[in-house]
mmCIF file of C-alpha atoms in Angstrom:
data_model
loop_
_atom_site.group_PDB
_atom_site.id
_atom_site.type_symbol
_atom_site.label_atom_id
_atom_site.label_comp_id
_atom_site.label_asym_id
_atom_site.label_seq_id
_atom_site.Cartn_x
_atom_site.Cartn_y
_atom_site.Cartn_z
ATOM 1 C CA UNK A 1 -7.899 21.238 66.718
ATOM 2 C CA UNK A 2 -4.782 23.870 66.966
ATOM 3 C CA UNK A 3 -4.543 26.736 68.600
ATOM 4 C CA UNK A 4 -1.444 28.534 69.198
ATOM 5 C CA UNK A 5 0.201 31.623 70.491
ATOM 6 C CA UNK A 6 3.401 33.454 69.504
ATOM 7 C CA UNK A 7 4.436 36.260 72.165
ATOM 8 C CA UNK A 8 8.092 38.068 72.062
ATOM 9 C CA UNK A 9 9.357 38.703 76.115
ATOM 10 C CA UNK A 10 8.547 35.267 77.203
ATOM 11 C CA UNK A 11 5.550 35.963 78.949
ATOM 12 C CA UNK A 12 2.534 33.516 78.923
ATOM 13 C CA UNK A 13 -0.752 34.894 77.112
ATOM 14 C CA UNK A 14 -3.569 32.581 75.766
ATOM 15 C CA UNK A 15 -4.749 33.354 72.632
ATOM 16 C CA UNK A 16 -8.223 32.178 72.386
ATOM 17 C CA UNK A 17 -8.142 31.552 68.596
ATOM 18 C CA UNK A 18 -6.149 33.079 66.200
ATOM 19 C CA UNK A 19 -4.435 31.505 63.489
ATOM 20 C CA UNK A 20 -0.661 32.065 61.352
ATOM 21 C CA UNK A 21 1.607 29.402 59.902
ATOM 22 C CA UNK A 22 4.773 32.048 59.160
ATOM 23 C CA UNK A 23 8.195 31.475 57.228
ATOM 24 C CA UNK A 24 9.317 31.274 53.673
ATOM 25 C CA UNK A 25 8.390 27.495 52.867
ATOM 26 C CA UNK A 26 6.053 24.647 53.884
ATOM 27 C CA UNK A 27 5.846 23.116 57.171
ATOM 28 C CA UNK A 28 5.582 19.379 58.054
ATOM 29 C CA UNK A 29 1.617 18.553 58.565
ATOM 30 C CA UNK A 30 0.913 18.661 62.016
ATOM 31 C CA UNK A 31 -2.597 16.695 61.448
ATOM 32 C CA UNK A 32 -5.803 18.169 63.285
ATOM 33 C CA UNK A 33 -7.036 21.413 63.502
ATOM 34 C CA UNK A 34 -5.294 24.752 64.192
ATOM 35 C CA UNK A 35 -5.869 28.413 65.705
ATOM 36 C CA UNK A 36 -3.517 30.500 66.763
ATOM 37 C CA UNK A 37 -1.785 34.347 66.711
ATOM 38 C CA UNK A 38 1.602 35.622 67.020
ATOM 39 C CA UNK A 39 2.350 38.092 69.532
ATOM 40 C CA UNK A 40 5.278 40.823 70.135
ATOM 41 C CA UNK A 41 5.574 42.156 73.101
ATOM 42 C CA UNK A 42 4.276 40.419 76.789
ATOM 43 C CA UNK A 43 1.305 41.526 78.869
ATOM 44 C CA UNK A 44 2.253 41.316 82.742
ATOM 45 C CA UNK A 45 -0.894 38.725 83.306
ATOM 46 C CA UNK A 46 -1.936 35.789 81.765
ATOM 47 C CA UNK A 47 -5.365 33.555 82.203
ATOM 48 C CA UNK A 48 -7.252 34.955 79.328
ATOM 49 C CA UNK A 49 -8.072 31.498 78.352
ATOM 50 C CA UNK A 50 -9.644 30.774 81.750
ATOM 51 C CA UNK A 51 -11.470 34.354 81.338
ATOM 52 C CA UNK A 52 -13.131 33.555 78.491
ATOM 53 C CA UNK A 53 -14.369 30.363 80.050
ATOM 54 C CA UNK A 54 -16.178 31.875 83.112
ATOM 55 C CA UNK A 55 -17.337 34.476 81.226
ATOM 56 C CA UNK A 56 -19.345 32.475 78.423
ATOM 57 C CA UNK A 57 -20.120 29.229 81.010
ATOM 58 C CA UNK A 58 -21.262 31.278 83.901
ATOM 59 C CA UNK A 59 -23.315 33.212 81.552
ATOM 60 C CA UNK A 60 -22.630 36.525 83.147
ATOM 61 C CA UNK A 61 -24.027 38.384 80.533
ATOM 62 C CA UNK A 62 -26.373 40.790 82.642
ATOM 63 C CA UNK A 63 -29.516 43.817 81.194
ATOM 64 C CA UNK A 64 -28.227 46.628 81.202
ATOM 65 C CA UNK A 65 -29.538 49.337 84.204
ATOM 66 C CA UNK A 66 -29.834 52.866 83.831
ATOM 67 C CA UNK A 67 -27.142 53.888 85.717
ATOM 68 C CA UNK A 68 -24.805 54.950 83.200
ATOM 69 C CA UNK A 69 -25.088 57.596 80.718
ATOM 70 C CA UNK A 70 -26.552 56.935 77.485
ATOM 71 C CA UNK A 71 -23.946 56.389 73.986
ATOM 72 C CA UNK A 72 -25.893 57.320 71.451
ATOM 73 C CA UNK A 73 -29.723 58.397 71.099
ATOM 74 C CA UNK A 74 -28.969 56.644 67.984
ATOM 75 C CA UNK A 75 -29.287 53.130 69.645
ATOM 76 C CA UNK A 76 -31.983 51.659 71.139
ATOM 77 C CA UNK A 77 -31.179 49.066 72.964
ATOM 78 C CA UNK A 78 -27.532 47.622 75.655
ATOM 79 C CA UNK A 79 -26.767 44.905 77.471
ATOM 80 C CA UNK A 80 -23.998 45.315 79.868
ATOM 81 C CA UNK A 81 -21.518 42.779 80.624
ATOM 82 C CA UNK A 82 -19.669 41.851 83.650
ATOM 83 C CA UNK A 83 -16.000 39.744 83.294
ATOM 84 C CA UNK A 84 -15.844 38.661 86.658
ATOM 85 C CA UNK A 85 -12.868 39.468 88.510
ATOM 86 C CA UNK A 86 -11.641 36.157 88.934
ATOM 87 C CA UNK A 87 -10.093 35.545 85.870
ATOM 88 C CA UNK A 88 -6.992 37.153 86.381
ATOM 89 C CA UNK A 89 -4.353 37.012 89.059
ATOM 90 C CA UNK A 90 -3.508 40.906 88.447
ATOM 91 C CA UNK A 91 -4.698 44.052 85.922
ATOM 92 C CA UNK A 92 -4.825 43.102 82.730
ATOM 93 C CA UNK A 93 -4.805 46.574 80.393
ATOM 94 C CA UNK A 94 -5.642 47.231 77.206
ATOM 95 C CA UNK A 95 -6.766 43.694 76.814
ATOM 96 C CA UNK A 96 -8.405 42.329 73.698
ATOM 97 C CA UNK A 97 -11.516 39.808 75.480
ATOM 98 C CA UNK A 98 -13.429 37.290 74.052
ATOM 99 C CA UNK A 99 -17.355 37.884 73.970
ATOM 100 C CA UNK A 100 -19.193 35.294 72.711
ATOM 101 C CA UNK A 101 -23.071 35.169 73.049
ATOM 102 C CA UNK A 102 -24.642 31.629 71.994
ATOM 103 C CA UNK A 103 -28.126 31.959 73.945
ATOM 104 C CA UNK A 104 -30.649 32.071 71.100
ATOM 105 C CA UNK A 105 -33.115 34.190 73.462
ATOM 106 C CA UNK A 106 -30.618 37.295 73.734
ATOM 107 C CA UNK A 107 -32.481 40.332 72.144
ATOM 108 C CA UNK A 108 -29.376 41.231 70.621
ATOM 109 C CA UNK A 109 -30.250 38.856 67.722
ATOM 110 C CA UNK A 110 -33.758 40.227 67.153
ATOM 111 C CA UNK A 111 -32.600 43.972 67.187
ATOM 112 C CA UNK A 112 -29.336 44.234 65.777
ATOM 113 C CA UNK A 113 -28.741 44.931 62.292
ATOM 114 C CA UNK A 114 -28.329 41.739 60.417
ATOM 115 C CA UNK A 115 -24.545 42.616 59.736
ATOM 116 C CA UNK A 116 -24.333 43.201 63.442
ATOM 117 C CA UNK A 117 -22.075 46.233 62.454
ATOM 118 C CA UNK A 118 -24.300 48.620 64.082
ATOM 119 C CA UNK A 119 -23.030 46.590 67.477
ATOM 120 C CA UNK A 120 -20.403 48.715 69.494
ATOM 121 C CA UNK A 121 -19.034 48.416 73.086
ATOM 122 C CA UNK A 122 -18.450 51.196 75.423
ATOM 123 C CA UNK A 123 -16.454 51.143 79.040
ATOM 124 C CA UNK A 124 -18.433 50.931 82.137
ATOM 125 C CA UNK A 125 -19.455 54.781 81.912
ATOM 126 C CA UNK A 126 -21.391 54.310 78.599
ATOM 127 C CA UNK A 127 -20.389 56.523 76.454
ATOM 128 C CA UNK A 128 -16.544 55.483 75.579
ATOM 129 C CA UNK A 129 -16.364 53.323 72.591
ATOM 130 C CA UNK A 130 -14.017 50.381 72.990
ATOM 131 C CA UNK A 131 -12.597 48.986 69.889
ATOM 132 C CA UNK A 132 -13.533 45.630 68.850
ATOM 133 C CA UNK A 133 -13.491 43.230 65.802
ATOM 134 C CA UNK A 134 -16.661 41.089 65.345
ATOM 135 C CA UNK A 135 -15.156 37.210 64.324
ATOM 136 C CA UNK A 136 -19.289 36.054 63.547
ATOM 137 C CA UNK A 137 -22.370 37.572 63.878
ATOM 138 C CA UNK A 138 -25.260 35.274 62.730
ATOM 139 C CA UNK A 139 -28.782 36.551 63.601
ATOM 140 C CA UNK A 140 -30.158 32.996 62.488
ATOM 141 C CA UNK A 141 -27.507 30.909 64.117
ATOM 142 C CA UNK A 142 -27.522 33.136 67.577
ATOM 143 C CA UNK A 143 -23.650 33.825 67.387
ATOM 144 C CA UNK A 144 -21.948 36.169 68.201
ATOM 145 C CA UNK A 145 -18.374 36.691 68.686
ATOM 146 C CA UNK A 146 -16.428 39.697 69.196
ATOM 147 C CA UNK A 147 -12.822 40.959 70.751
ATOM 148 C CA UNK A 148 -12.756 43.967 72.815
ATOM 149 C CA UNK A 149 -10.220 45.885 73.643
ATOM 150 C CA UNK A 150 -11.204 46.534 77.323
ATOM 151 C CA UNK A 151 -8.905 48.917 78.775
ATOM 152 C CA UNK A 152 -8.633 47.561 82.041
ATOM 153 C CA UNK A 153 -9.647 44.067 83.811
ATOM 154 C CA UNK A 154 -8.830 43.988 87.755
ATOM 155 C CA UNK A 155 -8.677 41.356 89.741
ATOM 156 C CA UNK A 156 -10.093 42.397 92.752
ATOM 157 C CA UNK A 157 -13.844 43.640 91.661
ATOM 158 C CA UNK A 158 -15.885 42.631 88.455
ATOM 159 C CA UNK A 159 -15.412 44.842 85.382
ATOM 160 C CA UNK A 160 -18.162 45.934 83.561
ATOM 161 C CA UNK A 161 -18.695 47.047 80.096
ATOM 162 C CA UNK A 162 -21.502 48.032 77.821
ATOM 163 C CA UNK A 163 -22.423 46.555 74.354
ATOM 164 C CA UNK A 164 -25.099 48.700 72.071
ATOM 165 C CA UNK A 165 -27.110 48.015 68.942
ATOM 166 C CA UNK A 166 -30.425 48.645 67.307
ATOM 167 C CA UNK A 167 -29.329 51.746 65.272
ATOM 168 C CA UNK A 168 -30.401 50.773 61.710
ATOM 169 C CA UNK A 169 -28.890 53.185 59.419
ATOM 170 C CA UNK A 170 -25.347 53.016 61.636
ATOM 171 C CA UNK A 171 -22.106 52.454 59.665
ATOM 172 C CA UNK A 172 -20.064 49.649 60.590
ATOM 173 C CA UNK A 173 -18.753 50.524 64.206
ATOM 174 C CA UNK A 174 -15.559 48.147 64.306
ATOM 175 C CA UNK A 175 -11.854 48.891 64.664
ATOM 176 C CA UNK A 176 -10.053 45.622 63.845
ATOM 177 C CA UNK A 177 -7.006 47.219 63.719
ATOM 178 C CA UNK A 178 -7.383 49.247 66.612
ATOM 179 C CA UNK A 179 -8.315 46.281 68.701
ATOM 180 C CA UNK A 180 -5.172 44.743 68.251
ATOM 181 C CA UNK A 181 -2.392 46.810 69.434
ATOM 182 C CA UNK A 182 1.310 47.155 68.161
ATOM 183 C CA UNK A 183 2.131 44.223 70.767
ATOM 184 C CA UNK A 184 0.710 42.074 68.267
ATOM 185 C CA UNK A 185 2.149 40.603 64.941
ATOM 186 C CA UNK A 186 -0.117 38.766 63.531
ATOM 187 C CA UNK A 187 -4.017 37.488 63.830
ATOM 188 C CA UNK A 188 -5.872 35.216 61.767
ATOM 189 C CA UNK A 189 -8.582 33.826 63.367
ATOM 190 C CA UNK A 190 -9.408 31.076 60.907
ATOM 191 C CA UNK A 191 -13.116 31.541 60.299
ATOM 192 C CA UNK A 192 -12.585 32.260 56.504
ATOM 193 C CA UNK A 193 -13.496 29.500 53.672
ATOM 194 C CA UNK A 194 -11.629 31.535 50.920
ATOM 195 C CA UNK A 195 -8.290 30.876 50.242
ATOM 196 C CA UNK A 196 -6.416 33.725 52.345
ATOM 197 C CA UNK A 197 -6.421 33.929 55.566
ATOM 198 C CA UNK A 198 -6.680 37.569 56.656
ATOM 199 C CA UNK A 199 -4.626 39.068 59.458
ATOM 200 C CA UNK A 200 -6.404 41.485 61.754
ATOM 201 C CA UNK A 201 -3.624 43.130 62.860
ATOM 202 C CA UNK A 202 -1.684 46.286 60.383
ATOM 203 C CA UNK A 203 0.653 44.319 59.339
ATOM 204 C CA UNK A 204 -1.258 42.465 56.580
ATOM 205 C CA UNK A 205 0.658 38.984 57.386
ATOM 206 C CA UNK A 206 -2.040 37.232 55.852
ATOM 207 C CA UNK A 207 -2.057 33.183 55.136
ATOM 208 C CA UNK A 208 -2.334 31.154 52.245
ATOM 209 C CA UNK A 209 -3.797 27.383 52.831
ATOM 210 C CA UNK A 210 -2.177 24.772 50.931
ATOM 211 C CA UNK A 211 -2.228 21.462 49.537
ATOM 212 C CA UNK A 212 -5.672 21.198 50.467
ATOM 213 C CA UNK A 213 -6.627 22.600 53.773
ATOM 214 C CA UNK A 214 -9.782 22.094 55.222
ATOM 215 C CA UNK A 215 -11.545 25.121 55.993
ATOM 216 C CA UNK A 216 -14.085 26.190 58.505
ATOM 217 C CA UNK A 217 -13.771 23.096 61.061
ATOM 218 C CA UNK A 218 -15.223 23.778 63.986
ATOM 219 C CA UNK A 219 -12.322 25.365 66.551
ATOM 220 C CA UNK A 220 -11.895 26.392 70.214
ATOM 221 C CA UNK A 221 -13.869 29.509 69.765
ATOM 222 C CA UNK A 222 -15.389 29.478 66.280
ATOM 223 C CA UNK A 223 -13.319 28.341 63.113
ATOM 224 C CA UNK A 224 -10.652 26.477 62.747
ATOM 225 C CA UNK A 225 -8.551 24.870 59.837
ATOM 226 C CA UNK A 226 -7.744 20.986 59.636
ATOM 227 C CA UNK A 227 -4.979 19.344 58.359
ATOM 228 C CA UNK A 228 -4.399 15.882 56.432
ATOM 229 C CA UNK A 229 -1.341 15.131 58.560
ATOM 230 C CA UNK A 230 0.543 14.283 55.724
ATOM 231 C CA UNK A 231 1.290 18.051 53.307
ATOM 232 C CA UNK A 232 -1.439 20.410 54.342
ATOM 233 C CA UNK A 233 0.306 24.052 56.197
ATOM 234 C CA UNK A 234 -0.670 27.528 56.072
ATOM 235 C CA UNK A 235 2.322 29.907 54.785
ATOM 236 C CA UNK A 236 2.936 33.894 54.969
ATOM 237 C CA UNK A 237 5.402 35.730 53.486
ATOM 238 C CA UNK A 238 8.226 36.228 55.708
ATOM 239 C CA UNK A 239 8.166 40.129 56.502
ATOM 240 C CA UNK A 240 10.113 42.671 59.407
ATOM 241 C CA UNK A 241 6.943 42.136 61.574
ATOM 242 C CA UNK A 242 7.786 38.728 62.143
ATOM 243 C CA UNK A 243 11.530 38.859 62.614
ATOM 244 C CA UNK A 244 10.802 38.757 66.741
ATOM 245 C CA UNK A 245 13.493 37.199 69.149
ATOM 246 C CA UNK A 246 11.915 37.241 72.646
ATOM 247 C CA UNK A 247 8.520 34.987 72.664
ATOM 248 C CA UNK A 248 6.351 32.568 73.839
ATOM 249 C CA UNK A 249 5.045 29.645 71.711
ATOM 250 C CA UNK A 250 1.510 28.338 73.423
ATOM 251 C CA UNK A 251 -0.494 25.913 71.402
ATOM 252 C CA UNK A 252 -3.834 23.724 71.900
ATOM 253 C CA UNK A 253 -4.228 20.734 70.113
ATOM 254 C CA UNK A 254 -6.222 18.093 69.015
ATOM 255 C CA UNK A 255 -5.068 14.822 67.264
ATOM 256 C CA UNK A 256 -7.587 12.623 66.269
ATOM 257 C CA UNK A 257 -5.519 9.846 65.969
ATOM 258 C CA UNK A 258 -2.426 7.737 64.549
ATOM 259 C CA UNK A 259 -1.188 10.432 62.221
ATOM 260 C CA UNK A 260 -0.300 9.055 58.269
ATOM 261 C CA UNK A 261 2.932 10.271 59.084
ATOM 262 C CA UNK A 262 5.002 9.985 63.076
ATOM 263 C CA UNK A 263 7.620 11.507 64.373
ATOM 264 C CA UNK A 264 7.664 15.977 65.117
ATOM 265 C CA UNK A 265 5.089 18.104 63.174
ATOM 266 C CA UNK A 266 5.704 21.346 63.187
ATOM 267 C CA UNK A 267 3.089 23.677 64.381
ATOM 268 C CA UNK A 268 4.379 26.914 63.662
ATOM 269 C CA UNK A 269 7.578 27.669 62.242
ATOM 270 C CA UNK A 270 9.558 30.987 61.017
ATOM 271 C CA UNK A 271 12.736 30.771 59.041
ATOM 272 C CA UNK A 272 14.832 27.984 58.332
ATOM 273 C CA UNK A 273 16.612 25.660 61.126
ATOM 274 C CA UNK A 274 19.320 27.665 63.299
ATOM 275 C CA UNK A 275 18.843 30.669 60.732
ATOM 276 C CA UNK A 276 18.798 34.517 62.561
ATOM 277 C CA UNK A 277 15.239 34.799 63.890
ATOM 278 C CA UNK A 278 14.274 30.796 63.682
ATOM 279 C CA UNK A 279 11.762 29.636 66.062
ATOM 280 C CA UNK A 280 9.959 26.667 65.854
ATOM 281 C CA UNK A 281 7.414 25.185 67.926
ATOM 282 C CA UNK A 282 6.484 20.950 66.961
ATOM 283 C CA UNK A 283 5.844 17.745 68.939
ATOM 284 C CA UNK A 284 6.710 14.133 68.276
ATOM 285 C CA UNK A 285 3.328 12.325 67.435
ATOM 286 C CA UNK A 286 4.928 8.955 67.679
ATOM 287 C CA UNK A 287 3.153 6.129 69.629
ATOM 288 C CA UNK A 288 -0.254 8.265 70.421
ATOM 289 C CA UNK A 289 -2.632 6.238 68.593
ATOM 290 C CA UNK A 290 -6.044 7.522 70.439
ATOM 291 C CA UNK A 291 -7.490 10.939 70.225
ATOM 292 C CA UNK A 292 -6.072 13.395 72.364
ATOM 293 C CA UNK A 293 -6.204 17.114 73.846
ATOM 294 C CA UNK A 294 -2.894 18.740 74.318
ATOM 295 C CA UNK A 295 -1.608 22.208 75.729
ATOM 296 C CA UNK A 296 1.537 23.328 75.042
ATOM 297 C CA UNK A 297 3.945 26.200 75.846
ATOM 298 C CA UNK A 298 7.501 27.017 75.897
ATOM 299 C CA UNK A 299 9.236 30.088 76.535
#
């Protein structure tokens, strides 16, 4: 499994679980499965991969009290969260976090519409709306999985935050765009089966799976996209959102194996080599003949 981050300033940002294969033409298989998101401008902190793990293993998903005011008489029912303050070394702002709820016993899935788009999220006062995308809700699974753009996570106290539902006749309360500001270029998150691969971000860089991709592996987060190792990449048109010069590439991987073909496989790639605006990030898969996890950044 892939996932990968693109970021313009050089500055180190996890990406749980995005997805974009960018550039004019196809890329070398890398073989495996893939997530990742491009980025264009840094955040001051990193860790958000380490976040998301103590948030969803330490399952600190807490009821809701009645200390805060109320959203909406609308909704019946919140949970508030709590990100612990330990997964950053400094403030994170404006910070799109992964919630992901798995425990089949959470009322959410008994109350919420079955769309899940009457769910919203509101700072630690109750009453303002955060925006957030939801990735997958699935009432019969007991999924859910949803970036919020939490305006501020310290690191010295716990930040909470509010999530609401049980308002049947409610619209859909998401703001995909919204949640991911002009910092970022491009996220796919991979979850589709169809053949394009939508970007949440306003610049419409969507993908296109070719030469076979398999769809809807299982990823880091939720989907993921695998790859025959020997012809399979995901293309977007090239476009001015792209055309970054300051970044940093971050990928996860997983290789299940000797590869059909050794030697580098590109991961992501924009532009052609030593062209204006060419990055490229790829590894050299020669002589790794067992399954393998692998992290990789460069700046």
């Amino acid at each position: 499994m892939f996932r990968y981050i693109l970021q313009a300033g050089g500055m180190n940002l996890p990406a749980p679980r995005e997805t974009a294969s960018t550039g004019t033409g196809p890329l070398p298989d890398h073989g495996g499965k893939l997530e990742n998101g491009i980025r264009s401008h840094p955040r001051r902190l990193s860790w958000f991969r380490i976040g998301v793990v103590c948030l969803v293993l330490l399952g600190v998903f807490l009821p809701g009290t009645a200390d805060a005011a109320w959203y909406n008489p609308g909704w019946a029912y919140r949970q508030q969260l709590t990100i612990l303050s330990t997964v950053t070394t400094g403030t994170l702002t404006n910070f799109p976090y992964l919630v992901r709820i798995t425990d089949p016993s959470n009322a959410v899935f008994a109350n919420a519409q079955a769309s899940g788009n009457d769910i919203l999220f509101t700072s630690a006062d109750g009453t303002t709306k955060l925006n957030h995308e939801i990735e997958r809700y699935d009432a019969t699974a007991k999924v859910l999985i949803a970036w919020v753009q939490v305006p501020s996570i310290s690191s010295t106290v716990n930040t909470d935050i509010y999530m609401y539902y049980g308002n049947g006749s409610a619209p859909n309360q998401q703001n995909v765009n919204g949640t991911w500001d002009s910092d970022f270029v491009m996220v796919n998150h991979l979850h589709e089966t169809g053949a394009t691969q939508r970007d949440s971000t306003a610049n419409n860089n969507t993908g296109t799976p070719m030469n076979g991709v398999t769809q809807g592996a299982t990823g880091k987060v939720d989907g993921a996209d695998s790859f025959d190792g020997v012809d399979d990449y995901v293309t977007a048109p090239d476009s001015a959102s792209l055309q970054v010069i300051s970044m940093t590439l971050e990928a996860w991987v997983y290789m299940p194996g000797t590869l059909p073909v050794s030697g580098f496989h590109r991961i992501l790639n924009h532009g052609a080599n030593n062209s204006a605006n060419w990055y490229q990030l790829s590894y050299d898969a020669t002589g790794l003949t067992t399954p393998n996890h692998f992290h990789f950044r460069w700046s």
